[in-house]
Amino acid sequence: MTGSPPLSGATGGVALVASGSARGTQQISNSQLGQRVDTSDEWIRTRTGIGNRCICGPDQSLADLSHQAGTQALSMAGWDADSLDLVLLATSTPDDLFGTAPKVQALLGARNAVAFDLTAACSGFLFALVTAAQFLRTGAMRRVLVIGADQLSRWVDWDDRRTCVLFGDGAGAVALEATSADRDGLVGFALRSDGARGNCLNLAQHNERQTLVDSASHQVGGYQPISMNGQEVYKFAVREVPAILKQLLEATDTAPESLDWLLLHQANQRILDAVADRFNLPHAKVLSNLAHYGNTSAATIPLMLDEAVRDGRIQPGHRIASSGFGAGLSWGAALFHWQGPS
Ligand code: UT7
């Protein structure tokens, strides 16, 4: 699915006006992980760029992280929660499999908003951003809060050194507002899925069969911890992310050197650097906070965005190319302008 412009018949645009973020309260360093599995700070930093990760404490939920990030975004936007039409929560680690967005809506006090979850793993935030933009462009909604949040610490096998060193917990939120087509901040997007390659990164159900009555059985079980073929996912990322970004930049007639920032899913510093090199972009234009948080799945992009907005790196009018990728397999890219609060 590619869009630039995304919908025939769309009349309006979408402005990205504010952001917020939250992280798990417990910081765990590489050296601390080395107390549990056979790894080292040197191995993790060299192979991934990760130095620390933040993990939720026993009393911190996904709804808490999302609420905190959402509250910050509303505050930056200067909006009452009542004015929201939609709370869209991108997550693969809900507190409740029936959905966590309504809980977040209640915590925010967004009484007039519909709220639902969207699941697309590490691509979730980008997919949610594009989904929300459709409601705003068609005029169906005026104000939307898109949250990307994940609490992968619940689903990591903390004795598997191949995966446990990579992930952390976090949330990021972006406030979006309908605007006129000539002020549209979402310049273009492209989204992709390939379920045929999905088995290289899973958080799959494990079922056993139990007899229900004489002639019928049912399934009981739970979820297995994250399993990943790291090398396959790495190859997928360094092949598909540059390809989809190239396609998007060409479709929107955007020269790579005109970008202010490259904002990629924070999975591995080597992937970030490889993508930047493919476009001859200086590494200084590549936003990275991997060293502090690791891979927070759907949260990485808005968490990084919020950090760079708050420290002044991202300024109103900046042009940002973003790409998310991960389980599904799923991947996508979006080109947008940051507007900031008015
Ligand atoms: O958001 C989802 C997207 N996920 C990703 O983007 C992940 C993409 N993949 C990667 O980032 C990399 O593949 C990893 C960081 C996961 C792994 O790096 P790698 O350079 O591909 O390492 P490898 O899997 O080829 O393993 C190399 C060696 C192995 O030892 P042997 O067989 O050569 O003796 C591993 O057992 O490193 C070993 N190893 C470790 N050693 C110390 C694996 N994990 C660790 C570890 N500490 N934590």
Coordinates of C-alpha atoms and ligand atoms in Angstrom, one line a residue:
M1 CA 0.0 0.0 0.0
T2 CA 1.5 3.3 -1.0
G3 CA 0.1 6.7 -0.7
S4 CA 1.2 10.0 -2.0
P5 CA -1.5 11.4 -2.0
P6 CA -3.0 8.4 -0.2
L7 CA -6.7 8.7 -0.8
S8 CA -8.7 9.9 -3.8
G9 CA -11.4 12.1 -2.5
A10 CA -9.5 13.1 0.6
T11 CA -10.0 16.8 1.2
G12 CA -7.8 17.8 4.1
G13 CA -4.5 17.3 5.7
V14 CA -3.0 16.3 9.0
A15 CA -0.6 18.2 11.3
L16 CA 1.7 16.7 13.8
V17 CA 1.5 19.1 16.6
A18 CA 2.8 17.6 19.9
S19 CA 4.5 14.7 21.4
G20 CA 5.1 12.9 24.7
S21 CA 6.9 9.8 26.0
A22 CA 7.4 7.5 28.9
R23 CA 9.8 4.6 29.9
G24 CA 10.0 1.8 32.3
T25 CA 11.1 2.9 35.8
Q26 CA 14.0 0.4 36.2
Q27 CA 17.2 1.0 34.2
I28 CA 19.2 -2.1 33.5
S29 CA 22.8 -1.9 32.1
N30 CA 24.5 -4.3 29.8
S31 CA 26.8 -5.2 32.7
Q32 CA 23.9 -6.0 34.9
L33 CA 22.5 -8.3 32.2
G34 CA 25.9 -10.0 32.2
Q35 CA 25.1 -11.2 35.8
R36 CA 22.2 -13.2 34.4
V37 CA 23.3 -14.4 30.9
D38 CA 26.6 -15.1 29.3
T39 CA 27.1 -11.7 27.6
S40 CA 29.2 -8.5 28.0
D41 CA 28.9 -4.8 27.6
E42 CA 31.4 -4.9 24.8
W43 CA 29.5 -7.5 22.8
I44 CA 26.1 -5.7 23.2
R45 CA 27.5 -2.3 22.4
T46 CA 29.5 -3.4 19.4
R47 CA 26.7 -5.5 17.8
T48 CA 23.8 -3.3 18.6
G49 CA 24.7 0.1 20.0
I50 CA 22.6 -0.6 23.1
G51 CA 24.0 0.3 26.6
N52 CA 20.9 0.4 28.8
R53 CA 17.3 -0.5 28.7
C54 CA 14.3 0.6 30.9
I55 CA 12.0 -2.0 32.2
C56 CA 8.6 -1.5 33.8
G57 CA 8.5 -2.2 37.5
P58 CA 6.0 -4.6 39.1
D59 CA 3.4 -1.9 39.5
Q60 CA 3.8 -0.3 36.1
S61 CA 1.5 -1.3 33.2
L62 CA 1.3 -0.6 29.5
A63 CA -1.7 1.6 30.2
D64 CA 0.4 3.6 32.7
L65 CA 3.2 4.1 30.1
S66 CA 0.6 5.1 27.5
H67 CA -1.2 7.4 29.8
Q68 CA 2.0 9.2 30.8
A69 CA 3.1 9.7 27.2
G70 CA -0.4 10.8 26.1
T71 CA -0.7 13.3 29.0
Q72 CA 2.6 14.9 28.0
A73 CA 1.5 15.2 24.3
L74 CA -1.9 16.7 25.3
S75 CA -0.1 19.2 27.6
M76 CA 2.4 20.2 24.8
A77 CA -0.6 20.6 22.4
G78 CA -2.6 22.6 25.0
W79 CA -5.6 20.4 24.4
D80 CA -8.3 19.2 26.8
A81 CA -8.6 15.4 26.7
D82 CA -12.3 16.0 26.0
S83 CA -11.4 17.4 22.6
L84 CA -10.0 14.1 21.3
D85 CA -11.9 12.1 18.8
L86 CA -9.7 9.0 18.8
V87 CA -7.1 7.3 21.0
L88 CA -5.2 4.9 18.8
L89 CA -2.8 2.6 20.6
A90 CA -0.2 0.7 18.6
T91 CA 1.0 -2.2 20.7
S92 CA 1.7 -5.9 20.6
T93 CA 1.8 -6.2 24.4
P94 CA -1.6 -5.1 25.7
D95 CA -2.5 -5.4 29.4
D96 CA -5.7 -7.0 28.1
L97 CA -5.9 -9.0 24.9
F98 CA -9.3 -7.4 24.3
G99 CA -7.5 -4.1 24.0
T100 CA -5.8 -1.6 26.3
A101 CA -6.7 1.7 24.4
P102 CA -10.1 2.1 26.2
K103 CA -8.3 1.9 29.5
V104 CA -5.9 4.6 28.3
Q105 CA -8.9 6.7 27.1
A106 CA -10.4 6.4 30.6
L107 CA -7.1 7.3 32.3
L108 CA -6.7 10.3 30.1
G109 CA -10.4 11.4 30.6
A110 CA -10.9 11.5 26.9
R111 CA -14.7 11.0 27.2
N112 CA -15.6 11.8 23.6
A113 CA -12.9 9.6 22.0
V114 CA -13.3 6.2 20.5
A115 CA -10.3 4.1 21.4
F116 CA -8.8 0.9 20.0
D117 CA -5.6 -1.1 19.7
L118 CA -3.6 -1.6 16.5
T119 CA -1.1 -4.5 16.3
A120 CA 1.8 -4.3 13.9
A121 CA 4.8 -5.0 16.2
C122 CA 7.7 -2.6 15.6
S123 CA 5.9 -1.1 12.6
G124 CA 2.9 -0.3 14.8
F125 CA 3.4 3.4 15.3
L126 CA 3.9 4.1 11.6
F127 CA 0.9 2.0 10.7
A128 CA -1.2 3.8 13.4
L129 CA 0.0 7.3 12.2
V130 CA -1.1 6.5 8.7
T131 CA -4.4 5.0 9.9
A132 CA -5.2 8.1 12.0
A133 CA -4.3 10.4 9.1
Q134 CA -7.1 8.9 7.1
F135 CA -9.8 9.8 9.6
L136 CA -8.4 13.4 9.8
R137 CA -8.0 13.9 6.0
T138 CA -11.5 12.8 5.3
G139 CA -12.9 15.2 7.9
A140 CA -14.4 12.4 10.0
M141 CA -12.2 13.5 13.0
R142 CA -10.4 16.6 14.2
R143 CA -8.1 15.5 16.9
V144 CA -6.3 12.2 17.4
L145 CA -3.8 10.9 19.9
V146 CA -1.6 8.1 18.4
I147 CA 0.4 6.2 21.0
G148 CA 3.1 3.6 20.3
A149 CA 3.7 1.5 23.4
D150 CA 5.2 -1.8 24.3
Q151 CA 6.1 -3.7 27.4
L152 CA 8.2 -6.5 25.9
S153 CA 9.9 -7.3 29.2
R154 CA 6.8 -9.4 29.9
W155 CA 7.5 -11.6 26.9
V156 CA 11.3 -11.8 26.7
D157 CA 13.0 -15.0 27.8
W158 CA 15.5 -13.4 30.2
D159 CA 17.7 -16.4 30.0
D160 CA 18.0 -16.2 26.2
R161 CA 21.0 -13.9 25.5
R162 CA 20.2 -13.7 21.8
T163 CA 17.1 -11.7 22.5
C164 CA 17.0 -10.5 26.1
V165 CA 19.8 -7.9 25.5
L166 CA 17.8 -6.1 22.8
F167 CA 14.5 -5.0 24.3
G168 CA 13.1 -2.5 26.7
D169 CA 9.7 -0.9 27.7
G170 CA 8.4 2.5 26.6
A171 CA 5.7 4.6 25.1
G172 CA 5.6 7.6 22.8
A173 CA 2.6 9.7 21.8
V174 CA 1.9 12.2 19.0
A175 CA -1.1 14.5 18.8
L176 CA -2.5 14.9 15.3
E177 CA -4.9 17.6 14.1
A178 CA -6.9 18.0 10.9
T179 CA -5.7 20.8 8.8
S180 CA -6.2 22.1 5.2
A181 CA -4.7 20.1 2.3
D182 CA -2.1 22.8 1.6
R183 CA -0.8 22.5 5.1
D184 CA -0.6 18.7 5.1
G185 CA 2.3 17.5 7.2
L186 CA 2.1 13.9 6.0
V187 CA 3.8 14.2 2.7
G188 CA 3.6 10.5 1.8
F189 CA 3.8 6.9 3.1
A190 CA 4.2 3.3 2.1
L191 CA 3.3 0.2 4.1
R192 CA 4.1 -3.4 3.5
S193 CA 3.5 -6.9 5.0
D194 CA 4.9 -10.3 4.2
G195 CA 3.4 -13.0 6.4
A196 CA 5.3 -15.7 4.4
R197 CA 8.5 -14.5 6.1
G198 CA 6.8 -14.1 9.5
N199 CA 8.4 -17.0 11.2
C200 CA 11.8 -15.3 11.8
L201 CA 10.3 -13.2 14.6
N202 CA 7.4 -14.4 16.7
L203 CA 5.6 -14.1 20.0
A204 CA 3.4 -17.0 19.2
Q205 CA 0.6 -18.9 20.9
H206 CA 1.4 -22.3 22.2
N207 CA -1.7 -24.5 22.4
E208 CA -2.5 -27.8 23.9
R209 CA -5.6 -29.8 23.0
Q210 CA -8.0 -30.6 25.8
T211 CA -11.2 -32.6 25.6
L212 CA -14.3 -30.4 26.0
V213 CA -17.1 -33.0 25.6
D214 CA -17.1 -36.4 23.9
S215 CA -17.1 -35.2 20.3
A216 CA -15.1 -31.9 20.7
S217 CA -11.9 -30.6 22.0
H218 CA -10.6 -27.1 22.6
Q219 CA -7.3 -25.3 22.9
V220 CA -5.6 -24.1 26.1
G221 CA -2.3 -22.4 26.3
G222 CA -0.5 -19.1 26.4
Y223 CA 2.2 -17.3 24.6
Q224 CA 5.7 -18.4 24.1
P225 CA 8.5 -15.9 24.8
I226 CA 9.9 -13.9 21.8
S227 CA 11.8 -16.0 19.4
M228 CA 13.9 -14.4 16.7
N229 CA 16.3 -15.4 13.9
G230 CA 18.4 -12.3 14.3
Q231 CA 20.5 -12.7 11.2
E232 CA 17.4 -13.1 9.0
V233 CA 15.7 -10.1 10.6
Y234 CA 18.9 -8.1 10.1
K235 CA 19.1 -9.0 6.4
F236 CA 15.4 -8.1 6.0
A237 CA 15.9 -4.7 7.6
V238 CA 18.9 -3.6 5.6
R239 CA 17.3 -4.7 2.4
E240 CA 13.7 -3.5 2.8
V241 CA 14.1 -0.3 4.7
P242 CA 16.4 1.5 2.2
A243 CA 14.1 0.1 -0.6
I244 CA 10.9 1.5 0.8
L245 CA 12.5 4.8 1.7
K246 CA 13.9 5.1 -1.8
Q247 CA 10.5 4.4 -3.2
L248 CA 8.9 7.0 -0.9
L249 CA 11.5 9.7 -1.6
E250 CA 11.1 9.2 -5.4
A251 CA 7.3 9.2 -5.2
T252 CA 7.3 12.5 -3.3
D253 CA 10.1 14.0 -5.4
T254 CA 12.3 14.4 -2.3
A255 CA 16.1 14.5 -2.5
P256 CA 17.7 12.6 0.5
E257 CA 19.9 15.6 1.2
S258 CA 16.9 17.8 1.8
L259 CA 15.9 15.7 4.8
D260 CA 16.4 17.2 8.2
W261 CA 16.2 13.9 10.0
L262 CA 16.1 10.2 9.4
L263 CA 14.0 8.7 12.2
L264 CA 14.1 4.9 12.0
H265 CA 12.8 2.1 14.3
Q266 CA 15.5 1.8 16.9
A267 CA 16.5 -1.9 16.6
N268 CA 20.2 -1.9 16.0
Q269 CA 22.7 1.0 15.4
R270 CA 24.3 -1.0 12.6
I271 CA 21.0 -1.0 10.8
L272 CA 20.6 2.8 11.3
D273 CA 24.1 3.4 10.0
A274 CA 23.6 1.1 7.0
V275 CA 20.4 2.9 5.9
A276 CA 22.1 6.3 6.3
D277 CA 25.0 5.2 4.2
R278 CA 22.7 3.9 1.5
F279 CA 21.5 7.5 1.1
N280 CA 24.8 9.2 1.8
L281 CA 23.3 10.9 4.8
P282 CA 25.7 12.1 7.5
H283 CA 25.2 10.0 10.7
A284 CA 24.5 13.2 12.5
K285 CA 21.1 13.4 10.7
V286 CA 20.2 9.9 12.0
L287 CA 18.3 10.1 15.3
S288 CA 19.4 7.5 17.8
N289 CA 18.7 6.8 21.5
L290 CA 19.4 3.1 21.3
A291 CA 22.2 3.5 23.8
H292 CA 19.7 4.4 26.5
Y293 CA 16.5 2.4 25.8
G294 CA 17.2 -0.4 23.4
N295 CA 14.4 -1.6 21.2
T296 CA 11.0 -0.6 22.7
S297 CA 9.1 -1.9 19.6
A298 CA 6.1 0.3 18.7
A299 CA 7.4 3.0 21.0
T300 CA 10.8 3.6 19.5
I301 CA 9.8 6.1 16.8
P302 CA 7.6 8.4 18.9
L303 CA 9.9 8.1 21.9
M304 CA 12.8 9.3 19.8
L305 CA 10.7 11.9 18.2
D306 CA 9.6 13.3 21.5
E307 CA 13.2 13.4 22.9
A308 CA 14.4 15.3 19.8
V309 CA 11.5 17.7 19.9
R310 CA 12.0 18.5 23.6
D311 CA 15.8 19.0 23.3
G312 CA 15.3 21.3 20.3
R313 CA 16.9 19.2 17.6
I314 CA 13.6 18.8 15.8
Q315 CA 12.1 22.3 14.9
P316 CA 8.8 23.3 13.4
G317 CA 9.0 22.8 9.6
H318 CA 11.6 20.1 9.7
R319 CA 11.3 17.3 7.2
I320 CA 11.6 13.8 8.6
A321 CA 11.8 10.5 6.8
S322 CA 10.8 7.6 9.1
S323 CA 10.7 3.9 8.8
G324 CA 9.5 1.1 11.0
F325 CA 10.1 -2.6 10.5
G326 CA 9.7 -5.8 12.4
A327 CA 7.5 -8.8 13.1
G328 CA 4.8 -9.8 10.7
L329 CA 7.0 -9.3 8.8
S330 CA 5.8 -5.7 8.5
W331 CA 7.6 -2.5 7.4
G332 CA 6.7 1.0 6.3
A333 CA 7.9 4.5 5.7
A334 CA 6.5 7.9 6.1
L335 CA 7.7 11.4 5.1
F336 CA 6.3 14.1 7.3
H337 CA 6.9 17.7 8.5
W338 CA 6.9 18.4 12.2
Q339 CA 4.5 21.3 12.9
G340 CA 4.7 21.6 16.7
P341 CA 2.1 23.3 18.9
S342 CA 0.5 26.6 17.6
Ligands
UT7_1 O1 12.4 -4.9 16.3 C1 12.6 -6.1 15.7 C2 13.7 -6.1 14.8 N1 14.8 -6.9 15.3 C3 16.0 -6.6 14.8 O2 16.1 -5.7 14.0 C4 17.1 -7.5 15.1 C5 18.0 -7.7 13.9 N2 19.2 -8.5 14.2 C6 20.2 -8.0 14.9 O3 20.2 -6.9 15.3 C7 21.4 -8.9 15.1 O4 21.3 -10.1 14.3 C8 21.6 -9.3 16.6 C9 22.1 -8.1 17.4 C10 20.3 -9.9 17.2 C11 22.7 -10.4 16.7 O5 23.9 -9.9 16.1 P1 24.7 -10.8 15.1 O6 25.9 -10.1 14.7 O7 23.8 -11.2 13.9 O8 25.1 -12.1 15.9 P2 24.8 -13.6 15.6 O9 23.4 -13.9 15.9 O10 25.4 -14.0 14.3 O11 25.7 -14.3 16.7 C12 27.1 -14.2 16.7 C13 27.7 -14.9 18.0 C14 27.1 -16.3 18.2 O12 28.1 -17.1 18.7 P3 28.9 -18.2 17.8 O13 27.8 -19.1 17.3 O14 29.5 -17.4 16.7 O15 29.8 -18.8 18.8 C15 26.1 -16.1 19.3 O16 25.8 -17.2 20.1 O17 27.3 -14.1 19.1 C16 26.7 -15.0 20.1 N3 25.8 -14.2 20.8 C17 26.1 -13.5 21.9 N4 27.3 -13.4 22.6 C18 27.3 -12.6 23.6 C19 24.5 -13.9 20.6 N5 24.0 -13.1 21.5 C20 25.0 -12.8 22.3 C21 25.0 -12.0 23.5 N6 26.2 -11.9 24.1 N7 24.0 -11.3 24.0

